[in-house]
Amino acid sequence: MEGAEFLGWSLDVWRAIGTWFSAIGTVTVAAASLWLAMRDRRPILRIHAARRVIVQDVVGRAYSSAREVARDQGLTGTDAIVIEVTNIGHRGAVVTGIYWRVPWLFRKKPLKAALYQTSPVNQLTDQGPWRLGDGGSARQIHPEDDFKQLNADQWRKLAKGARWPWAATRFMKVGAVTTIGKGVESRLSPELVEFFRELIREARKKN
């Protein structure tokens, strides 16, 4: 059998190939196990920000509805900005703040990268810090008029410090900060981009 061949290769060659594949499989399994262990040791968050409408159901409870749904159903309510953070990992996380970030290419020197968002005080907003377990979520709901007034100085800074505001708002991101320094960011929805452009236009008119 020592001299036997299969497809032109000797048994010794096939044994060597089998050993290599076995080693590769072992390394792959170890790497996957290490990656899964590391993933479970850090929080995995998802953040979403959008313009919505706050409406009431038949018993008077307030909830947020997508603007398209509210329009289609003829619902009237209060236009609002909703920022929601969800823990989609296995480790708990504590979220300490929300911010808006302008990429370095689109900001002038006086404008810092992050514009930190003050949390509103209302019944629909979860007051921080947010302690999120596996699958937990929390949100800020800002009626649009309150949103404009709550951080009016920030929007003035944005209006003055944004280079090419049309492009800056297109590439802005919303982010959340945790106690361990691990954050998460997401791009803004098209409706929210337009809202920030409105803020900049209004701020520039007042200046």
C-alpha angles and dihedrals in degrees: 000000000000090000095044118123135197121197088350094304126110123237089252090060091049091049090053091049090050091051091051093049090048091051092048090050092050092050091047093051091047092049092048091049091049091049092050091048092050091046092054091050095060130057117254111204136180123203128194131181126185145149111260140163123249109219137163129241124223093279094048100258113145122228138162121255131189110260092236091052092048091051093047092050094043092240119163123207147119121309109234145171113239121198116185131181121195128189107225095170134079098249124078120245136197114216113204103177152000124227143175117227128205114202114246092245091062102045133079122225097267092055116084119216095244128053105193116219120226112225115242121232109233138118094259095055122084106227115230160285088061115217105198122190126191106314093001122140139186134185148197118219116197120186101225096242090051091046091057093048099039094068101016091144090056093054091049089053089049092050092050099038104041115101111213094359093200091060095035093059090046091060100035117121135206116225143183127214124214131199092252092053093251108132138176131216136193136185119253123256115250091251091053091048089056090047091056090049088054089051091053093048092050093046092051092051090055094049 
